Coordinates of C-alpha atoms and ligand atoms in Angstrom, one line a residue:
M1 CA 132.4 102.6 191.3
N2 CA 132.3 105.1 194.2
A3 CA 133.0 108.8 193.3
P4 CA 136.4 110.0 194.6
R5 CA 136.3 111.7 197.9
R6 CA 136.4 115.5 197.9
K7 CA 139.6 117.0 199.1
A8 CA 140.2 119.8 201.6
L9 CA 143.2 122.0 202.5
I10 CA 143.3 123.4 206.0
T11 CA 145.9 125.9 207.0
G12 CA 146.8 126.2 210.7
A13 CA 145.5 122.7 211.4
S14 CA 148.0 122.0 214.2
A15 CA 145.9 123.6 216.9
G16 CA 142.7 125.4 217.9
I17 CA 140.0 126.1 215.3
G18 CA 142.0 124.6 212.4
A19 CA 142.4 121.2 214.1
T20 CA 138.7 121.3 214.8
F21 CA 138.0 121.9 211.1
A22 CA 140.1 118.9 210.4
H23 CA 138.0 116.7 212.7
Q24 CA 134.8 117.9 211.2
L25 CA 135.7 117.7 207.5
A26 CA 137.2 114.3 208.1
A27 CA 134.0 113.1 209.7
S28 CA 132.2 114.4 206.6
G29 CA 134.4 112.2 204.4
Y30 CA 136.9 114.7 203.0
D31 CA 140.5 113.7 202.3
L32 CA 142.7 116.3 203.9
L33 CA 146.0 118.2 203.5
L34 CA 146.9 119.8 206.8
A35 CA 149.4 122.6 206.7
A36 CA 151.2 124.5 209.5
R37 CA 154.7 124.7 210.9
R38 CA 154.5 122.0 213.6
G39 CA 154.7 118.9 211.4
D40 CA 154.8 116.5 214.4
R41 CA 151.4 117.8 215.7
L42 CA 150.0 117.6 212.2
Q43 CA 151.2 114.0 211.8
T44 CA 149.6 112.9 215.1
L45 CA 146.3 114.5 214.1
A46 CA 146.5 112.9 210.6
D47 CA 147.1 109.5 212.1
Q48 CA 144.1 109.9 214.4
L49 CA 141.8 111.0 211.5
V50 CA 142.9 108.2 209.2
T51 CA 142.1 105.7 212.0
E52 CA 138.8 107.2 213.0
H53 CA 137.4 108.1 209.6
G54 CA 139.3 106.0 207.0
I55 CA 140.2 109.1 204.9
Q56 CA 143.5 109.9 203.3
C57 CA 145.2 112.6 205.3
E58 CA 148.5 114.3 204.2
V59 CA 150.5 116.8 206.1
L60 CA 152.8 119.6 205.1
S61 CA 155.1 121.4 207.5
V62 CA 155.4 124.9 206.1
D63 CA 155.9 128.5 207.3
L64 CA 152.9 130.2 205.7
A65 CA 154.5 133.6 206.6
S66 CA 157.2 133.0 204.0
P67 CA 156.8 134.7 200.6
D68 CA 156.9 131.5 198.6
A69 CA 154.5 129.5 201.0
A70 CA 151.5 129.4 198.6
R71 CA 153.7 128.1 195.8
V72 CA 155.2 125.4 198.1
V73 CA 151.7 124.3 199.1
V74 CA 150.4 124.1 195.5
E75 CA 153.5 122.3 194.3
H76 CA 152.9 119.7 197.1
L77 CA 149.3 119.3 195.9
D78 CA 150.6 118.8 192.3
K79 CA 153.0 116.1 193.6
L80 CA 150.0 114.4 195.3
D81 CA 148.0 114.9 192.1
W82 CA 145.2 116.5 194.3
R83 CA 142.7 119.1 193.3
I84 CA 141.2 121.0 196.2
D85 CA 137.5 121.3 196.6
F86 CA 137.4 122.9 200.0
L87 CA 139.9 125.4 201.2
V88 CA 140.0 126.6 204.8
N89 CA 142.4 129.6 205.2
N90 CA 142.6 129.5 208.9
A91 CA 146.2 130.0 210.0
G92 CA 146.7 133.2 212.0
L93 CA 148.0 134.9 215.0
S94 CA 148.2 138.4 216.5
G95 CA 151.3 140.2 217.5
H96 CA 151.2 142.1 220.7
S97 CA 153.9 144.7 220.5
K98 CA 153.3 148.4 219.6
F99 CA 153.5 149.0 215.9
A100 CA 156.5 151.3 216.2
Q101 CA 158.3 148.8 218.4
A102 CA 157.7 145.8 216.3
T103 CA 160.3 144.8 213.8
W104 CA 159.3 145.0 210.1
S105 CA 160.0 141.3 209.9
Q106 CA 157.2 140.7 212.6
L107 CA 154.7 143.0 210.9
N108 CA 155.5 141.7 207.4
G109 CA 155.1 138.1 208.7
E110 CA 151.6 138.9 209.9
I111 CA 150.7 140.5 206.5
Q112 CA 152.3 137.5 204.6
L113 CA 150.5 134.9 206.7
M114 CA 147.0 136.3 206.9
M115 CA 146.8 138.4 203.7
T116 CA 149.3 137.5 201.0
T117 CA 149.5 133.7 201.5
L118 CA 145.7 133.6 202.1
T119 CA 145.0 135.6 198.9
E120 CA 147.6 133.7 196.8
L121 CA 146.2 130.3 197.9
I122 CA 142.7 131.4 196.8
H123 CA 144.1 132.7 193.5
R124 CA 146.0 129.4 192.8
I125 CA 143.2 127.1 193.9
A126 CA 139.8 128.8 193.0
A127 CA 140.3 128.7 189.2
G128 CA 140.3 124.8 189.3
M129 CA 137.2 124.8 191.6
M130 CA 135.4 127.1 189.1
E131 CA 136.4 124.9 186.1
R132 CA 134.9 121.9 188.0
G133 CA 131.8 123.9 189.0
W134 CA 132.1 123.2 192.8
G135 CA 134.1 124.7 195.6
R136 CA 133.9 126.0 199.1
I137 CA 136.3 128.5 200.7
I138 CA 136.3 129.6 204.3
N139 CA 138.6 132.5 205.2
V140 CA 138.9 132.9 209.0
S141 CA 138.5 136.6 209.7
S142 CA 137.5 137.8 213.2
L143 CA 134.9 139.7 215.1
A144 CA 137.8 142.2 215.2
A145 CA 136.9 143.0 211.6
L146 CA 133.5 144.3 212.8
S147 CA 134.7 145.9 216.1
P148 CA 136.2 149.2 217.0
P149 CA 139.9 149.2 216.0
G150 CA 142.3 148.1 218.7
E151 CA 145.3 150.4 219.3
S152 CA 148.5 149.1 217.6
L153 CA 146.8 146.0 216.3
L154 CA 147.7 145.3 212.7
Y155 CA 145.3 142.4 213.3
S156 CA 142.0 144.4 213.1
A157 CA 143.1 145.9 209.7
I158 CA 144.2 142.5 208.4
K159 CA 141.0 140.8 209.4
T160 CA 138.9 143.6 207.8
Y161 CA 140.8 142.9 204.6
V162 CA 139.9 139.2 204.9
L163 CA 136.2 140.1 205.5
I164 CA 135.9 142.4 202.5
L165 CA 138.0 140.2 200.2
S166 CA 135.7 137.2 201.0
Q167 CA 132.6 139.1 200.2
S168 CA 134.0 140.4 196.9
L169 CA 135.2 136.9 195.8
D170 CA 131.9 135.3 196.8
M171 CA 130.2 137.7 194.3
E172 CA 132.6 136.8 191.6
F173 CA 132.8 133.0 192.2
K174 CA 129.3 132.1 193.2
P175 CA 127.9 131.9 189.6
H176 CA 130.6 129.3 189.0
G177 CA 129.5 127.1 192.0
V178 CA 132.2 128.3 194.4
H179 CA 131.0 129.8 197.7
V180 CA 133.3 132.0 199.8
T181 CA 132.6 132.7 203.5
A182 CA 134.4 135.1 205.9
L183 CA 134.1 133.4 209.3
C184 CA 134.3 136.0 212.1
P185 CA 134.7 134.3 215.5
G186 CA 134.9 136.2 218.8
F187 CA 136.9 134.8 221.7
T188 CA 137.4 131.1 221.1
Y189 CA 139.2 128.6 223.2
S190 CA 142.5 127.8 221.5
E191 CA 146.2 128.6 221.8
F192 CA 145.7 132.0 220.2
H193 CA 146.2 134.0 223.5
D194 CA 149.1 131.9 224.6
V195 CA 150.9 132.8 221.3
M196 CA 149.8 136.4 221.6
G197 CA 151.1 136.5 225.2
T198 CA 147.7 137.8 226.5
R199 CA 146.5 134.6 228.3
D200 CA 146.2 136.2 231.8
T201 CA 144.0 139.1 230.5
A202 CA 142.0 136.7 228.3
N203 CA 141.3 134.4 231.3
D204 CA 139.8 137.4 233.1
L205 CA 137.1 137.8 230.5
P206 CA 133.7 136.3 231.4
A207 CA 132.8 132.8 230.1
F208 CA 129.8 134.1 228.2
M209 CA 132.2 135.9 225.8
W210 CA 133.9 132.6 224.8
Q211 CA 133.0 129.8 222.3
Q212 CA 134.3 126.3 221.8
P213 CA 136.2 125.8 218.6
Q214 CA 133.8 123.0 217.6
D215 CA 130.9 125.5 217.6
V216 CA 132.9 128.0 215.6
A217 CA 134.0 125.5 212.9
R218 CA 130.6 123.9 212.7
A219 CA 129.0 127.3 212.1
G220 CA 131.6 128.1 209.4
V221 CA 131.0 124.9 207.5
A222 CA 127.2 125.3 207.7
A223 CA 127.5 128.9 206.4
V224 CA 129.7 128.1 203.4
M225 CA 127.6 125.2 202.5
A226 CA 124.5 127.4 202.6
G227 CA 126.2 130.1 200.5
K228 CA 126.4 132.8 203.3
P229 CA 129.3 135.2 202.6
V230 CA 129.7 136.2 206.3
C231 CA 129.3 134.1 209.4
V232 CA 129.4 135.5 212.9
P233 CA 129.2 132.4 215.1
G234 CA 127.4 132.5 218.5
A235 CA 124.6 134.5 220.0
F236 CA 126.9 136.9 222.0
N237 CA 129.1 137.6 219.0
K238 CA 126.0 138.2 216.7
I239 CA 124.6 140.8 219.2
M240 CA 128.0 142.5 219.5
A241 CA 128.4 142.6 215.7
A242 CA 124.9 144.1 215.3
L243 CA 125.6 146.7 218.0
M244 CA 128.9 147.7 216.6
R245 CA 128.2 147.9 212.9
P246 CA 126.0 151.0 212.9
M247 CA 128.5 152.9 215.1
P248 CA 129.7 156.1 213.5
L249 CA 133.4 156.0 212.7
W250 CA 134.3 158.7 215.3
L251 CA 132.6 156.8 218.0
S252 CA 134.1 153.5 216.8
Y253 CA 137.6 155.1 217.1
L254 CA 136.9 156.4 220.6
A255 CA 135.4 153.1 221.7
G256 CA 138.4 151.2 220.3
R257 CA 140.7 153.5 222.2
A258 CA 138.8 153.1 225.5
L259 CA 137.8 149.4 225.4
N260 CA 140.8 147.3 224.1
P261 CA 141.6 145.0 227.0
F262 CA 145.0 144.0 225.5
K263 CA 146.6 147.4 225.5
Ligands
NAP301 N1 140.9 132.2 219.2 C1 140.3 133.3 219.0 O1 139.8 133.9 220.0 C2 140.1 133.9 217.6 C3 139.1 134.9 217.4 C4 138.9 135.4 216.2 C5 139.7 134.9 215.1 N2 140.6 133.9 215.3 C6 141.3 133.4 214.2 O2 141.2 132.0 214.1 C7 142.3 131.4 213.4 C8 142.8 130.2 214.1 O3 143.3 130.7 215.3 P1 143.2 129.8 216.7 O4 142.4 130.6 217.6 O5 142.8 128.4 216.4 O6 144.7 129.9 217.2 P2 145.8 128.8 217.5 O7 145.2 127.8 218.4 O8 147.0 129.6 218.0 O9 146.1 128.2 216.1 C9 146.7 128.9 215.1 C10 147.2 128.1 214.0 O10 147.8 128.9 213.0 C11 149.0 128.3 212.6 N3 150.1 129.2 212.2 C12 150.4 130.4 212.9 N4 151.5 131.0 212.3 C13 151.8 130.2 211.2 C14 152.8 130.2 210.2 N5 153.7 131.2 210.1 N6 152.8 129.2 209.3 C15 151.9 128.2 209.3 N7 150.9 128.1 210.2 C16 150.9 129.1 211.2 C17 149.5 127.5 213.9 O11 150.3 126.4 213.5 P3 151.9 126.3 213.8 O12 152.2 127.2 215.0 O13 152.1 124.9 214.0 O14 152.6 126.9 212.6 C18 148.1 127.0 214.4 O15 147.8 125.8 213.8 C19 143.3 132.6 213.2 O16 143.2 133.1 211.9 C20 142.8 133.6 214.2 O17 143.2 134.9 213.8 C21 140.8 133.4 216.6

């Protein structure tokens, strides 16, 4: 009898990098649970992946910025009687208003989505992976976590949390067969800047600064399979990360204040 297929949960699979992860993990033979708010898009993608790869693909329309989101996702997994082997915490966005002008509900939504729900999903899912002795977790951080801080951007602080958390958890989980990788993409073609409202400025940035989501997702999967706790995809991003890391904090602050194109 064939071994059961491994199962993956991908958050933010309705667009961009998350949808690309779905294509790549389906091609590798994983059954998928795709989660995001736009259920119609998820269902269209799921139908395509089932047809192309013969996998089982489930969808869950859920607002991952809501405080009970991780519980809702895990209850759905219990209903399916699924145990997750591969978790991709990808859902994310960046607000674009000044911190003081944003409502608390906007700011708290970003924290819930990219910190609380991400952390709670790992907490609820990783224990089972460790019991079974195999698991892979990709947390999508950003080059922003390695870059000078951007004025008013909660995003840089959140993605720095994701980076450090991933490294810490990788140390704890790896002896139990579970690898954790912080994937730190730079500018990647997706809907991110449409949602952020910075499309015009983003379009002015030179092409060499941009990556295709396929390359980003592929690098993330390769890194987590190889047990690398941090992955900066792409040559340009690697050079930028190497240049920015040794920067003294006072210089990083000044550079961040001067260089942020989205002010
Ligand atoms: N693109 C870049 O330049 C770039 C660079 C560095 C890091 N990243 C990171 O990469 C990840 C993926 O972003 P992307 O570039 O692929 O952007 P995208 O094309 O806008 O996709 C974002 C995904 O997140 C989901 N999402 C957003 N808010 C959600 C919520 N409240 N509940 C559930 N799902 C939610 C969206 O689904 P719904 O709208 O259907 O809910 C969508 O599937 C993010 O974590 C982002 O921070 C992106």
